[in-house]
Coordinates of C-alpha atoms and ligand atoms in Angstrom, one line a residue:
X1396 CA -0.2 0.4 0.0
X1397 CA 2.9 2.4 1.3
X1398 CA 6.5 2.6 0.8
X1399 CA 6.8 4.1 4.0
X1400 CA 7.8 1.7 6.9
X1401 CA 4.5 1.9 9.5
X1402 CA 6.9 2.9 12.6
X1403 CA 7.2 5.3 14.9
X1404 CA 10.7 6.9 14.8
X1405 CA 11.6 9.6 17.0
X1406 CA 15.3 10.7 16.0
X1407 CA 15.8 14.6 16.9
X1408 CA 14.0 16.7 18.8
X1409 CA 10.6 17.4 17.7
X1410 CA 10.3 19.7 15.7
X1411 CA 14.2 18.9 14.3
X1412 CA 16.8 21.3 13.2
X1413 CA 15.3 20.8 9.6
X1414 CA 11.6 22.0 10.6
X1415 CA 13.4 24.3 12.9
X1416 CA 15.1 26.3 9.7
X1417 CA 11.5 25.5 7.2
X1418 CA 9.5 27.5 10.2
X1419 CA 12.1 30.5 10.2
X1420 CA 11.5 30.5 6.3
X1421 CA 7.6 30.2 6.6
X1422 CA 7.0 32.8 9.2
X1423 CA 8.7 35.5 7.0
X1424 CA 6.5 34.4 4.3
X1425 CA 3.3 33.0 5.5
X1426 CA 0.3 35.0 7.1
X1427 CA 0.6 35.2 10.7
X1428 CA -3.1 33.9 10.5
X1429 CA -2.8 30.7 9.3
X1430 CA -1.6 28.6 12.3
X1431 CA -0.2 25.2 12.7
X1432 CA -0.8 22.6 15.3
X1433 CA 2.8 21.3 14.9
X1434 CA 5.4 23.4 12.9
X1435 CA 6.8 19.6 11.6
X1436 CA 7.3 20.1 7.9
X1437 CA 6.6 17.0 6.2
X1438 CA 8.6 14.8 3.8
X1439 CA 6.1 11.9 3.1
X1440 CA 3.0 10.5 4.2
X1441 CA 1.2 7.1 4.0
X1442 CA -0.7 4.5 6.2
X1443 CA -0.6 5.7 9.8
X1444 CA 2.6 7.3 9.5
X1445 CA 3.5 11.0 8.9
X1446 CA 7.6 10.9 8.4
X1447 CA 8.9 15.0 8.7
X1448 CA 12.1 16.3 6.8
X1449 CA 14.7 15.7 9.6
X1450 CA 13.4 11.8 9.3
X1451 CA 11.6 11.4 12.2
X1452 CA 8.2 9.2 12.1
X1453 CA 5.2 10.4 13.9
X1454 CA 1.6 8.2 14.3
X1455 CA -0.8 10.2 12.6
X1456 CA -4.0 10.6 15.0
X1457 CA -4.8 13.9 13.0
X1458 CA -5.2 12.3 9.1
X1459 CA -5.1 16.3 8.1
X1460 CA -8.1 16.8 10.0
X1461 CA -10.2 13.8 9.4
X1462 CA -9.1 14.1 5.1
X1463 CA -6.6 11.2 4.8
X1464 CA -8.9 8.5 5.6
X1465 CA -7.7 6.1 3.3
X1466 CA -4.2 7.6 4.0
X1467 CA -2.4 10.2 2.5
X1468 CA -0.7 8.2 -0.1
X1469 CA -3.1 5.3 -0.6
X1470 CA -2.6 3.5 -4.0
X1471 CA -5.7 3.7 -6.0
X1472 CA -6.0 7.3 -5.4
X1473 CA -2.4 7.8 -6.6
X1474 CA -2.7 5.8 -9.6
X1475 CA -6.2 7.4 -10.8
X1476 CA -5.0 10.5 -9.9
X1477 CA -1.8 10.3 -12.1
X1478 CA -3.5 9.1 -14.8
X1479 CA -5.8 12.1 -14.6
X1480 CA -3.1 14.4 -14.5
X1481 CA -1.7 12.7 -17.4
X1482 CA -4.8 13.0 -19.3
X1483 CA -5.8 16.6 -18.5
X1484 CA -5.1 19.0 -15.6
X1485 CA -8.5 21.1 -16.1
X1486 CA -11.3 22.1 -18.5
X1487 CA -13.9 23.6 -16.3
X1488 CA -17.2 21.6 -15.8
X1489 CA -18.7 24.3 -16.6
X1490 CA -16.8 24.8 -20.1
X1491 CA -16.5 21.4 -21.4
X1492 CA -17.5 18.5 -19.2
X1493 CA -16.1 15.1 -17.9
X1494 CA -16.8 11.7 -16.9
X1495 CA -15.1 11.6 -13.6
X1496 CA -17.6 14.7 -12.3
X1497 CA -20.4 12.5 -13.0
X1498 CA -19.3 9.5 -11.9
X1499 CA -18.6 10.9 -8.5
X1500 CA -22.1 12.4 -8.7
X1501 CA -23.4 8.6 -9.3
X1502 CA -21.6 7.3 -6.6
X1503 CA -23.1 10.1 -4.0
X1504 CA -26.1 9.3 -5.2
X1505 CA -25.5 5.4 -4.1
X1506 CA -23.6 6.0 -0.9
X1507 CA -25.7 8.8 0.7
X1508 CA -28.7 7.8 2.7
X1509 CA -32.4 7.3 1.2
X1510 CA -33.2 5.7 -2.5
X1511 CA -35.0 8.9 -3.4
X1512 CA -33.8 10.7 -6.7
X1513 CA -30.7 12.4 -6.1
X1514 CA -28.2 14.9 -7.8
X1515 CA -25.3 16.4 -6.5
X1516 CA -22.8 19.6 -6.9
X1517 CA -18.9 19.7 -6.8
X1518 CA -16.9 22.6 -5.1
X1519 CA -13.3 22.9 -3.8
X1520 CA -14.1 22.9 0.1
X1521 CA -16.3 22.3 2.6
X1522 CA -17.2 25.7 3.5
X1523 CA -17.7 26.1 -0.4
X1524 CA -20.4 23.3 0.1
X1525 CA -22.2 24.7 2.8
X1526 CA -22.4 28.0 1.5
X1527 CA -24.3 26.1 -1.8
X1528 CA -26.8 24.1 0.4
X1529 CA -28.0 27.2 1.9
X1530 CA -28.2 28.9 -1.8
X1531 CA -29.9 25.6 -2.7
X1532 CA -32.5 25.4 0.3
X1533 CA -33.0 29.3 -0.4
X1534 CA -33.9 28.7 -3.8
X1535 CA -35.8 25.7 -3.3
X1536 CA -38.3 27.0 -0.5
X1537 CA -37.9 31.0 -1.7
X1538 CA -37.7 32.0 2.3
X1539 CA -34.2 33.2 3.6
X1540 CA -33.4 32.3 7.9
X1541 CA -30.9 29.5 8.5
X1542 CA -31.1 27.6 11.5
X1543 CA -28.0 26.1 13.3
X1544 CA -26.8 24.8 16.5
X1545 CA -24.6 25.9 19.7
X1546 CA -21.1 24.4 19.0
X1547 CA -21.6 24.0 15.3
X1548 CA -18.7 24.5 12.7
X1549 CA -19.3 25.0 9.2
X1550 CA -16.4 27.2 7.7
X1551 CA -14.3 30.1 7.4
X1552 CA -16.0 31.8 4.5
X1553 CA -18.5 35.0 5.8
X1554 CA -21.7 33.2 5.7
X1555 CA -20.1 29.8 7.0
X1556 CA -18.6 32.3 10.2
X1557 CA -22.0 33.4 10.3
X1558 CA -23.2 29.7 10.9
X1559 CA -20.1 29.0 13.2
X1560 CA -20.6 29.2 16.9
X1561 CA -17.3 29.6 18.3
X1562 CA -16.2 33.1 18.0
X1563 CA -12.1 32.4 19.0
X1564 CA -10.3 32.1 16.6
X1565 CA -12.8 31.4 13.6
X1566 CA -14.9 35.0 13.7
X1567 CA -12.7 37.2 16.1
X1568 CA -12.5 41.1 14.1
X1569 CA -13.8 39.5 10.8
X1570 CA -17.5 40.6 11.0
X1571 CA -19.9 41.8 10.1
X1572 CA -21.3 38.5 9.2
X1573 CA -24.1 37.6 6.7
X1574 CA -27.7 37.9 8.3
X1575 CA -30.7 35.5 8.7
X1576 CA -28.2 33.2 10.8
X1577 CA -30.5 31.7 14.1
X1578 CA -28.7 29.7 16.5
X1579 CA -30.6 27.2 18.7
X1580 CA -29.7 24.5 21.4
X1581 CA -28.2 21.2 20.8
X1582 CA -28.3 17.8 23.0
X1583 CA -24.7 17.9 24.2
X1584 CA -25.4 15.2 27.0
X1585 CA -22.2 15.6 28.5
X1586 CA -23.0 19.0 29.9
X1587 CA -26.8 18.9 29.6
X1588 CA -28.2 20.6 33.2
X1589 CA -30.5 17.5 33.9
X1590 CA -28.4 15.1 32.6
X1591 CA -27.6 13.4 29.6
X1592 CA -30.6 11.1 29.3
X1593 CA -33.2 14.3 29.3
X1594 CA -30.8 15.7 27.0
X1595 CA -32.5 14.4 23.7
X1596 CA -35.9 15.5 24.3
X1597 CA -35.4 18.7 26.4
X1598 CA -32.7 20.1 23.9
X1599 CA -35.1 19.3 21.0
X1600 CA -38.4 20.7 22.7
X1601 CA -36.3 24.3 23.0
X1602 CA -34.7 24.3 19.8
X1603 CA -38.3 23.8 18.3
X1604 CA -39.6 26.1 20.8
X1605 CA -37.1 28.9 19.8
X1606 CA -37.4 28.2 16.1
X1607 CA -41.0 28.5 16.3
X1608 CA -41.5 31.7 18.4
X1609 CA -38.2 33.6 17.8
X1610 CA -38.2 32.8 13.7
X1611 CA -41.2 31.3 12.4
X1612 CA -41.1 28.1 10.9
X1613 CA -42.2 28.8 7.7
X1614 CA -39.4 31.7 7.5
X1615 CA -36.8 28.8 7.7
X1616 CA -35.2 27.6 4.2
X1617 CA -32.9 25.1 6.1
X1618 CA -31.7 23.7 9.3
X1619 CA -28.0 22.3 9.1
X1620 CA -26.3 20.1 11.8
X1621 CA -23.3 18.1 11.9
X1622 CA -24.5 14.4 13.1
X1623 CA -21.5 14.3 15.1
X1624 CA -20.5 18.1 16.1
X1625 CA -16.8 18.2 15.1
X1626 CA -14.7 21.0 15.8
X1627 CA -17.4 21.4 18.9
X1628 CA -16.2 19.3 20.8
X1629 CA -16.8 15.8 18.9
X1630 CA -20.0 15.6 20.4
X1631 CA -22.7 13.4 19.3
X1632 CA -26.7 14.9 19.9
X1633 CA -28.2 12.6 22.6
X1634 CA -30.5 9.8 21.2
X1635 CA -33.6 11.3 20.0
X1636 CA -32.6 14.9 19.2
X1637 CA -31.4 14.4 15.5
X1638 CA -35.0 12.6 14.5
X1639 CA -36.9 15.1 16.4
X1640 CA -35.4 17.8 14.9
X1641 CA -35.3 16.5 11.4
X1642 CA -39.0 15.3 11.6
X1643 CA -39.6 19.0 12.7
X1644 CA -38.0 20.2 9.4
X1645 CA -40.1 17.7 7.3
X1646 CA -43.3 18.9 8.8
X1647 CA -42.4 22.5 8.3
X1648 CA -41.1 22.1 4.6
X1649 CA -37.4 23.3 6.0
X1650 CA -34.6 21.9 4.4
X1651 CA -32.5 19.3 6.5
X1652 CA -29.1 19.5 5.8
X1653 CA -26.3 17.2 7.1
X1654 CA -22.9 18.8 7.1
X1655 CA -21.1 15.2 6.7
X1656 CA -18.3 17.1 6.1
X1657 CA -16.1 15.7 9.0
X1658 CA -18.2 12.6 9.7
X1659 CA -18.7 11.5 6.4
X1660 CA -17.2 8.6 4.5
X1661 CA -16.8 6.1 6.8
X1662 CA -15.3 8.2 9.5
X1663 CA -17.6 6.5 12.2
X1664 CA -18.1 3.3 10.8
X1665 CA -20.7 4.0 8.6
X1666 CA -21.0 6.0 5.0
X1667 CA -22.7 8.7 6.9
X1668 CA -23.0 9.3 10.8
X1669 CA -26.7 10.3 10.1
X1670 CA -27.3 6.7 9.2
X1671 CA -26.9 5.8 13.3
X1672 CA -30.4 7.1 13.9
X1673 CA -32.1 5.9 10.5
X1674 CA -31.8 10.2 9.1
X1675 CA -32.3 10.8 5.4
X1676 CA -31.3 14.6 5.1
X1677 CA -33.0 16.5 2.2
X1678 CA -29.4 17.0 1.5
X1679 CA -25.9 16.4 2.4
X1680 CA -22.5 18.1 2.3
X1681 CA -19.2 16.4 1.7
X1682 CA -15.6 16.9 1.6
X1683 CA -12.4 16.1 3.6
X1684 CA -12.4 12.3 3.5
X1685 CA -14.0 12.2 0.2
X1686 CA -11.0 12.3 -1.9
X1687 CA -8.0 11.4 0.1
X1688 CA -6.5 14.4 0.5
X1689 CA -7.5 16.3 -2.9
X1690 CA -9.6 18.9 -2.6
X1691 CA -13.5 18.5 -3.3
X1692 CA -16.5 18.8 -1.9
X1693 CA -20.6 18.3 -2.5
X1694 CA -23.5 18.5 -1.9
X1695 CA -26.3 15.8 -2.6
X1696 CA -29.7 16.0 -2.2
X1697 CA -33.2 15.2 -3.4
X1698 CA -33.5 15.9 -7.0
X1699 CA -36.0 18.3 -6.6
X1700 CA -34.2 20.4 -4.3
X1701 CA -30.9 20.2 -6.3
X1702 CA -32.9 21.3 -9.1
X1703 CA -34.4 24.8 -7.7
X1704 CA -31.4 26.5 -8.9
X1705 CA -31.4 28.1 -12.3
X1706 CA -28.5 27.1 -15.0
X1707 CA -25.2 29.0 -13.9
X1708 CA -26.1 29.7 -10.5
X1709 CA -24.3 27.1 -9.0
X1710 CA -20.2 26.0 -10.0
X1711 CA -17.2 27.5 -9.9
X1712 CA -13.9 27.5 -11.9
X1713 CA -12.4 24.9 -10.1
X1714 CA -15.4 22.6 -8.8
X1715 CA -15.4 19.1 -9.1
X1716 CA -11.7 19.3 -10.6
X1717 CA -10.7 16.4 -12.9
X1718 CA -7.8 15.2 -10.7
X1719 CA -9.9 15.7 -7.6
X1720 CA -12.6 13.9 -9.3
X1721 CA -10.2 10.8 -9.8
X1722 CA -9.1 10.9 -6.2
X1723 CA -12.4 10.7 -4.8
X1724 CA -13.1 7.5 -7.3
X1725 CA -9.6 6.3 -6.1
X1726 CA -10.7 7.0 -2.4
X1727 CA -14.2 5.4 -2.7
X1728 CA -12.7 2.2 -4.3
X1729 CA -10.3 1.6 -1.2
X1730 CA -13.1 2.0 1.2
X1731 CA -15.0 -0.5 -0.5
X1732 CA -12.2 -2.9 -0.7
X1733 CA -10.6 -2.5 2.7
X1734 CA -14.0 -2.6 4.3
X1735 CA -13.4 1.0 6.2
X1736 CA -16.5 0.9 7.6
X1737 CA -15.8 -2.2 9.6
X1738 CA -12.3 -1.3 10.3
X1739 CA -13.4 2.1 11.8
X1740 CA -15.7 -0.2 14.4
X1741 CA -12.7 -2.2 15.4
X1742 CA -10.8 1.4 15.7
X1743 CA -13.6 2.4 18.5
X1744 CA -13.4 -1.0 19.9
X1745 CA -9.5 -0.6 21.0
X1746 CA -9.6 3.0 21.5
X1747 CA -12.7 3.4 23.7
X1748 CA -11.1 0.3 25.7
X1749 CA -7.6 1.9 26.0
X1750 CA -9.1 5.1 26.7
X1751 CA -11.8 3.6 29.7
X1752 CA -8.8 1.3 31.0
X1753 CA -6.6 5.0 31.5
X1754 CA -9.8 6.4 33.0
X1755 CA -10.0 3.7 36.0
X1756 CA -6.6 3.2 36.4
X1757 CA -4.5 6.3 36.1
X1758 CA -4.0 8.5 39.3
X1759 CA -5.5 11.4 37.0
X1760 CA -7.6 9.4 35.6
X1761 CA -10.6 11.5 36.3
X1762 CA -9.3 14.5 34.5
X1763 CA -11.2 12.4 31.4
X1764 CA -14.4 13.4 32.2
X1765 CA -16.1 12.0 29.1
X1766 CA -14.8 9.1 26.7
X1767 CA -17.1 9.4 23.1
X1768 CA -17.4 9.6 19.5
X1769 CA -18.1 6.8 17.0
X1770 CA -15.6 4.9 14.6
X1771 CA -12.2 6.6 14.4
X1772 CA -14.0 10.1 15.5
X1773 CA -13.0 9.3 19.3
X1774 CA -12.7 12.4 21.6
X1775 CA -11.7 12.6 25.8
X1776 CA -12.9 15.4 27.0
X1777 CA -10.6 17.0 30.1
X1778 CA -12.3 18.4 32.8
X1779 CA -10.6 19.7 36.0
X1780 CA -10.6 16.9 38.8
X1781 CA -13.4 16.0 40.7
X1782 CA -15.4 18.5 38.6
X1783 CA -16.9 19.3 35.0
X1784 CA -15.0 22.4 34.8
X1785 CA -13.3 22.6 31.3
X1786 CA -9.4 21.7 31.6
X1787 CA -7.8 23.6 28.2
X1788 CA -4.5 23.2 30.1
X1789 CA -4.4 19.9 30.7
X1790 CA -5.2 19.3 26.7
X1791 CA -2.5 21.4 25.5
X1792 CA -0.2 19.5 28.3
X1793 CA -1.1 15.9 26.9
X1794 CA -0.7 17.5 23.4
X1795 CA 2.5 18.9 23.7
X1796 CA 4.0 15.8 25.5
X1797 CA 2.2 13.4 22.5
X1798 CA 3.9 15.3 20.2
X1799 CA 7.2 14.9 21.7
X1800 CA 6.7 11.6 21.8
X1801 CA 6.0 11.2 18.0
X1802 CA 2.2 11.0 18.3
X1803 CA 0.3 13.8 16.4
X1804 CA -3.1 14.4 18.4
X1805 CA -5.5 17.5 17.8
X1806 CA -7.7 19.6 20.0
X1807 CA -10.8 21.2 19.7
X1808 CA -14.0 21.9 21.7
X1809 CA -15.8 25.0 22.4
X1810 CA -13.9 25.4 26.0
X1811 CA -10.4 23.9 23.9
X1812 CA -10.3 21.0 26.6
X1813 CA -11.0 18.1 23.7
X1814 CA -8.3 15.9 23.0
X1815 CA -9.5 14.2 19.6
X1816 CA -8.4 11.2 17.9
X1817 CA -9.1 11.0 14.3
X1818 CA -6.5 8.5 12.9
X1819 CA -6.7 7.4 8.9
X1820 CA -8.7 4.4 8.8
X1821 CA -5.8 2.0 7.2
X1822 CA -3.8 2.8 10.3
X1823 CA -2.4 -0.6 11.7
X1824 CA -3.4 -1.9 14.8
X1825 CA 0.1 -1.8 16.4
X1826 CA 1.0 1.7 15.6
X1827 CA -2.9 2.2 16.8
X1828 CA -2.0 0.7 20.1
X1829 CA 1.4 2.2 20.2
X1830 CA -0.1 5.8 20.1
X1831 CA -2.4 5.2 22.6
X1832 CA 0.4 3.8 25.0
X1833 CA 2.2 6.9 25.0
X1834 CA -1.4 8.9 25.4
X1835 CA -1.2 6.7 28.7
X1836 CA 2.7 7.7 29.5
X1837 CA 1.5 11.6 28.6
X1838 CA -1.1 11.2 31.2
X1839 CA 1.5 10.2 34.0
X1840 CA 3.7 13.6 32.7
X1841 CA 1.0 15.8 33.6
Ligands
PLP2897 C1 -18.5 19.8 9.9 C2 -17.4 20.7 9.2 N1 -18.2 21.8 8.5 C3 -17.3 22.3 7.3 C4 -16.2 22.4 7.3 C5 -15.4 23.3 6.9 O1 -14.5 22.5 5.8 P1 -13.3 23.3 5.2 O2 -12.4 23.7 5.8 O3 -12.8 22.2 3.8 O4 -14.0 24.5 4.2 C6 -15.4 21.5 8.4 C7 -14.1 21.9 8.4 O5 -13.7 21.2 9.6 C8 -16.2 20.6 9.4 O6 -15.6 20.0 10.3

């Protein structure tokens, strides 16, 4: 599958001298607003390993933020994208079309939930897909309001900043934001005041009440939700919440949009996370895992809704680039052939088992307030000992300790106190366990 040895190897300080030199050049030439979790410069990557310019090999528990589900150099992605590069790089689908785009849309129709007639439109980034889902929903419903949720994340463009909940770092100083966006509660079980068991029913009732009383259901074009909230802290809305909201949307002619940009394409052990509670969204946005690391995104949904936008109203110069489409077909082929949904479920079993052991046996294990997520989208929420007070310092210290030992982990969460694990689904089980060993040792250090 990949030539890179699947072994952790730390041969210098992390970052090493070559990375430090590159970082100095980067600081002089790259805008400060573009940050990096770990300023270690990549030489190559594949399977569960990122090899840096100093020869260190890091275990990858980030997948470039849930992108390289099939690995960063998957054989089928490389083969198909290389062949496409040699044939042609671009014509613009809006000028002269090509088969790869159509084939990706056919695959999306097959893989997304529901057996109704479906169509898709392709774009470059996740934010662009979400923006276009809003355009399509507004064109279809002839309404303007858009409902989103506490802790939601949908991107960094102007409209998606408005849709995103967290101010710092995504919105601070970048307003004014797009109008007609309304935020309502989500069923965050761990932090729901009356307990997780009540969160689904109470949060959905509150959200529906707010929509009805504060916006008016017949003004709402779209309700947009991540079936597992990603940047907000890998929050799985408590059982019953998503079906209640989806039903409310259906009853009121509102387009229900599942943003599966982070949770989709096998990440949670299903093609799409909304399948878990049998939800069939009207529209679904995808990106990240779809194309094995090449920039591609999509809006897929009911044909009659997708066709509501007039010809020329959707698109963009690069949307559905042929090389990215070839990459997507290679990624989907890999997901099917290697049964990556099954792999994700196994990763969940191993990770949750080991994390629960750490919580039970480590002297400071009670800083792990919650272990949650599905498939290879697993997180721990860190709190101050004996409380539920967020502990972002522990998250930062743990991440730093893991990085120093050659394990790349990411943080997230509204309170910055969540350590999230998003390994490539092709990671070997030995490497997965070794990464968890390092996390366990990191707990001993804090
Ligand atoms: C759920 C969700 N929606 C939208 C986006 C934005 O995607 P992109 O960064 O490709 O614009 C992200 C990115 O993290 C995401 O997780």
